[in-house]
CSV table of C-alpha atoms in Angstrom, one decimal:
chain,number,residue,atom,x,y,z
N,1,UNK,CA,91.9,75.6,75.2
N,2,UNK,CA,88.7,75.7,73.1
N,3,UNK,CA,87.1,72.4,72.2
N,4,UNK,CA,86.3,72.0,68.5
N,5,UNK,CA,83.3,70.5,66.8
N,6,UNK,CA,85.7,68.1,65.2
N,7,UNK,CA,88.7,66.0,66.3
N,8,UNK,CA,89.9,67.5,69.6
N,9,UNK,CA,93.0,69.6,69.9
N,10,UNK,CA,95.7,68.0,72.1
N,11,UNK,CA,99.5,67.6,72.2
N,12,UNK,CA,101.1,65.1,70.0
N,13,UNK,CA,104.5,64.4,68.2
N,14,UNK,CA,104.7,64.4,65.5
N,15,UNK,CA,106.1,52.5,42.5
N,16,UNK,CA,105.8,51.6,41.1
N,17,UNK,CA,104.8,47.9,40.7
N,18,UNK,CA,107.6,47.1,38.3
N,19,UNK,CA,110.1,48.4,40.8
N,20,UNK,CA,108.7,46.2,43.5
N,21,UNK,CA,108.7,43.2,41.4
N,22,UNK,CA,105.0,43.0,40.5
N,23,UNK,CA,103.6,42.6,44.0
N,24,UNK,CA,100.0,41.6,43.4
N,25,UNK,CA,96.9,42.1,45.6
N,26,UNK,CA,95.6,38.9,47.2
N,27,UNK,CA,91.9,40.0,47.3
N,28,UNK,CA,90.4,36.5,46.7
N,29,UNK,CA,92.0,35.0,49.8
N,30,UNK,CA,90.0,36.8,52.4
N,31,UNK,CA,87.3,39.0,51.1
N,32,UNK,CA,88.5,41.3,53.8
N,33,UNK,CA,86.1,44.1,53.2
N,34,UNK,CA,83.2,41.7,53.6
N,35,UNK,CA,84.3,40.4,57.0
N,36,UNK,CA,84.8,43.8,58.7
N,37,UNK,CA,84.0,43.5,62.4
N,38,UNK,CA,81.7,45.5,64.6
N,39,UNK,CA,84.0,48.5,65.0
N,40,UNK,CA,84.3,48.9,61.3
N,41,UNK,CA,80.5,48.9,61.0
N,42,UNK,CA,80.4,51.6,63.6
N,43,UNK,CA,82.9,53.6,61.6
N,44,UNK,CA,80.6,53.5,58.6
N,45,UNK,CA,77.6,54.4,60.7
N,46,UNK,CA,79.6,57.3,62.1
N,47,UNK,CA,80.7,58.6,58.7
N,48,UNK,CA,77.2,58.2,57.1
N,49,UNK,CA,75.3,59.7,60.0
N,50,UNK,CA,76.4,63.3,59.2
N,51,UNK,CA,76.9,64.0,62.9
N,52,UNK,CA,79.8,66.1,64.1
N,53,UNK,CA,82.7,64.7,66.0
N,54,UNK,CA,81.6,66.8,69.0
N,55,UNK,CA,78.2,65.1,69.0
N,56,UNK,CA,79.8,61.6,68.5
N,57,UNK,CA,81.9,62.3,71.6
N,58,UNK,CA,79.0,63.4,73.7
N,59,UNK,CA,79.5,67.1,73.7
N,60,UNK,CA,82.4,69.5,74.2
N,61,UNK,CA,85.5,68.1,75.8
N,62,UNK,CA,88.8,69.7,76.7
N,63,UNK,CA,92.0,67.6,76.6
N,64,UNK,CA,95.2,68.9,78.0
N,65,UNK,CA,98.6,67.7,76.9
N,66,UNK,CA,102.0,69.3,76.7
N,67,UNK,CA,104.0,69.6,73.5
N,68,UNK,CA,102.9,70.3,70.0
N,69,UNK,CA,99.3,70.9,69.1
N,70,UNK,CA,97.6,68.0,67.3
N,71,UNK,CA,94.3,66.2,66.9
N,72,UNK,CA,92.6,63.5,69.0
N,73,UNK,CA,90.1,61.4,67.1
N,74,UNK,CA,87.0,59.5,68.3
N,75,UNK,CA,87.4,55.7,68.7
N,76,UNK,CA,85.4,55.1,65.6
N,77,UNK,CA,88.3,56.4,63.6
N,78,UNK,CA,90.8,53.8,65.0
N,79,UNK,CA,89.8,51.3,62.3
N,80,UNK,CA,89.9,52.0,58.6
N,81,UNK,CA,86.9,52.1,56.4
N,82,UNK,CA,86.7,48.5,55.0
N,83,UNK,CA,85.3,49.8,51.7
N,84,UNK,CA,88.3,52.0,51.1
N,85,UNK,CA,91.0,50.0,52.9
N,86,UNK,CA,90.2,46.2,53.1
N,87,UNK,CA,93.8,45.2,53.0
N,88,UNK,CA,96.0,43.7,50.3
N,89,UNK,CA,98.8,41.1,50.4
N,90,UNK,CA,102.3,40.8,49.0
N,91,UNK,CA,102.2,37.7,46.9
N,92,UNK,CA,106.0,37.3,47.3
N,93,UNK,CA,105.6,36.4,51.0
N,94,UNK,CA,104.2,32.9,51.8
N,95,UNK,CA,104.2,30.6,54.8
N,96,UNK,CA,106.9,28.5,53.1
N,97,UNK,CA,109.4,31.2,52.5
N,98,UNK,CA,109.2,33.2,55.8
N,99,UNK,CA,113.0,32.7,56.5
N,100,UNK,CA,113.8,34.2,53.1
N,101,UNK,CA,111.4,37.1,53.4
N,102,UNK,CA,109.9,38.7,56.5
N,103,UNK,CA,111.8,36.6,59.0
N,104,UNK,CA,115.2,36.8,57.4
N,105,UNK,CA,118.1,38.1,59.5
N,106,UNK,CA,118.9,41.7,58.8
N,107,UNK,CA,115.3,42.6,57.9
N,108,UNK,CA,113.2,42.6,54.8
N,109,UNK,CA,110.8,45.5,54.8
N,110,UNK,CA,113.4,48.2,53.8
N,111,UNK,CA,113.9,46.5,50.5
N,112,UNK,CA,110.2,46.8,49.5
N,113,UNK,CA,109.1,50.0,51.3
N,114,UNK,CA,107.5,52.4,48.8
N,115,UNK,CA,108.9,55.9,48.1
N,116,UNK,CA,107.9,58.5,50.6
N,117,UNK,CA,106.7,60.8,47.8
N,118,UNK,CA,104.2,58.1,46.8
N,119,UNK,CA,102.9,57.5,50.3
N,120,UNK,CA,102.6,61.2,51.0
N,121,UNK,CA,100.4,61.7,48.0
N,122,UNK,CA,98.3,58.8,49.0
N,123,UNK,CA,98.0,60.3,52.5
N,124,UNK,CA,96.7,63.6,51.1
N,125,UNK,CA,94.1,61.7,49.0
N,126,UNK,CA,93.2,59.5,51.9
N,127,UNK,CA,92.6,62.4,54.3
N,128,UNK,CA,90.2,63.7,51.7
N,129,UNK,CA,88.4,60.4,51.1
N,130,UNK,CA,88.1,59.7,54.8
N,131,UNK,CA,86.6,63.2,55.4
N,132,UNK,CA,89.3,64.2,57.9
N,133,UNK,CA,89.9,68.0,58.6
N,134,UNK,CA,91.9,69.7,55.9
N,135,UNK,CA,91.6,73.4,56.6
N,136,UNK,CA,93.4,74.0,59.9
N,137,UNK,CA,96.7,75.7,59.7
N,138,UNK,CA,99.3,74.5,57.3
N,139,UNK,CA,98.9,71.3,55.3
N,140,UNK,CA,102.1,69.9,56.8
N,141,UNK,CA,100.6,70.4,60.3
N,142,UNK,CA,97.5,68.4,59.4
N,143,UNK,CA,99.4,65.6,57.8
N,144,UNK,CA,101.5,65.1,61.0
N,145,UNK,CA,98.3,63.9,62.7
N,146,UNK,CA,98.3,60.7,60.6
N,147,UNK,CA,100.6,57.9,59.7
N,148,UNK,CA,100.1,56.5,56.1
N,149,UNK,CA,99.9,53.0,57.5
N,150,UNK,CA,99.8,49.6,55.9
N,151,UNK,CA,96.7,47.9,57.3
N,152,UNK,CA,98.5,44.5,56.9
N,153,UNK,CA,102.0,45.6,57.8
N,154,UNK,CA,105.0,44.9,55.6
N,155,UNK,CA,106.5,42.7,58.3
N,156,UNK,CA,103.3,40.5,58.0
N,157,UNK,CA,103.4,40.2,54.2
N,158,UNK,CA,101.2,43.2,53.4
N,159,UNK,CA,101.3,44.9,50.0
N,160,UNK,CA,103.8,47.8,50.1
N,161,UNK,CA,102.1,49.9,47.5
N,162,UNK,CA,98.4,49.0,47.1
N,163,UNK,CA,96.1,51.9,48.0
N,164,UNK,CA,93.8,49.2,49.3
N,165,UNK,CA,96.4,48.5,52.0
N,166,UNK,CA,97.3,52.1,53.0
N,167,UNK,CA,95.2,54.6,54.9
N,168,UNK,CA,95.8,57.8,57.0
N,169,UNK,CA,95.7,56.3,60.5
N,170,UNK,CA,95.4,58.8,63.3
N,171,UNK,CA,98.2,58.9,65.8
N,172,UNK,CA,96.0,59.8,68.7
N,173,UNK,CA,92.5,58.3,69.3
N,174,UNK,CA,90.2,58.5,72.3
N,175,UNK,CA,90.9,55.4,74.4
N,176,UNK,CA,94.5,55.0,73.2
N,177,UNK,CA,93.8,53.1,70.0
N,178,UNK,CA,96.0,55.1,67.7
N,179,UNK,CA,98.9,54.3,65.4
N,180,UNK,CA,101.4,53.7,68.1
N,181,UNK,CA,99.3,51.0,69.7
N,182,UNK,CA,98.9,49.3,66.3
N,183,UNK,CA,102.7,49.3,66.0
N,184,UNK,CA,102.9,47.1,69.1
N,185,UNK,CA,100.5,44.6,67.6
N,186,UNK,CA,102.4,44.4,64.3
N,187,UNK,CA,105.7,43.7,66.2
N,188,UNK,CA,104.0,41.0,68.4
N,189,UNK,CA,102.4,39.2,65.4
N,190,UNK,CA,105.6,39.3,63.5
N,191,UNK,CA,107.4,37.7,66.3
N,192,UNK,CA,104.7,35.0,66.7
N,193,UNK,CA,104.7,34.3,62.9
N,194,UNK,CA,108.5,33.9,62.8
N,195,UNK,CA,108.5,31.7,65.9
N,196,UNK,CA,105.8,29.5,64.3
N,197,UNK,CA,103.3,30.3,67.1
N,198,UNK,CA,100.7,31.5,64.6
N,199,UNK,CA,100.3,31.1,60.9
N,200,UNK,CA,101.0,33.9,58.5
N,201,UNK,CA,97.5,33.7,57.2
N,202,UNK,CA,95.9,33.9,60.6
N,203,UNK,CA,98.0,36.9,61.6
N,204,UNK,CA,97.1,38.7,58.3
N,205,UNK,CA,93.4,38.0,58.7
N,206,UNK,CA,93.4,39.2,62.3
N,207,UNK,CA,95.0,42.5,61.7
N,208,UNK,CA,93.1,43.2,58.6
N,209,UNK,CA,89.7,42.4,60.0
N,210,UNK,CA,89.9,44.2,63.3
N,211,UNK,CA,93.3,45.2,64.7
N,212,UNK,CA,91.9,46.4,68.0
N,213,UNK,CA,90.3,43.0,68.7
N,214,UNK,CA,93.6,41.4,67.6
N,215,UNK,CA,95.5,43.6,70.0
N,216,UNK,CA,93.3,42.6,72.9
N,217,UNK,CA,93.8,38.9,72.0
N,218,UNK,CA,97.6,38.9,71.4
N,219,UNK,CA,99.0,41.9,73.3
N,220,UNK,CA,96.6,43.0,76.1
N,221,UNK,CA,93.4,44.7,77.1
N,222,UNK,CA,94.9,48.2,77.5
N,223,UNK,CA,96.6,49.9,74.6
N,224,UNK,CA,100.3,50.9,74.9
N,225,UNK,CA,100.7,54.3,73.3
N,226,UNK,CA,104.4,54.6,73.8
N,227,UNK,CA,106.5,54.8,70.7
N,228,UNK,CA,108.9,51.9,70.1
N,229,UNK,CA,111.1,50.3,67.5
N,230,UNK,CA,109.3,48.9,64.6
N,231,UNK,CA,110.1,46.1,62.1
N,232,UNK,CA,108.5,48.1,59.4
N,233,UNK,CA,104.7,48.3,59.2
């Protein structure tokens, strides 16, 4: 396999506001973009430096995996750009109505999840804004390398449709900090919020500011990349 001067090849798997009941952004609560942690600052440095991925990763590397071909990204791409994706909240979810919303029996997120056509269009635009590769094989192949993820997951009261809460999160990142690891954090924080072990606001702030740091605090030091059931991030 030939190493690329970009994300490395490896094996991998893979509105309307009226309809959603006027779900508003909760930007004033956190100023999330302004409190981005060190990894987010490194992301901006990486993007602004003009250096290639190969140079960021310390030279050519070969990564062998079985299965479909896909991309593996540098760790700086595990966190979203806080200027593009600071996070946004669903104003219908509050600490006082958890049992009627995200913690209700039978689930909640399916009732507010945006249409796939809407999120796919956002994903395409996000790939362009983030400067990710776009000219390698078919477009469908490229899009499979990302999940159009809610930074603050739906199960934690994140906005379903705000572009400020959605970004093309890579599935596979050097070190294991890809989308599947973030899924584990979302499930853990959801469980803690519903069991009243952590406040909704604290969980939202932790995952929006630096989800890797939150993972290490609430899940463990080593990322789990296995796919699992999700409540609906």
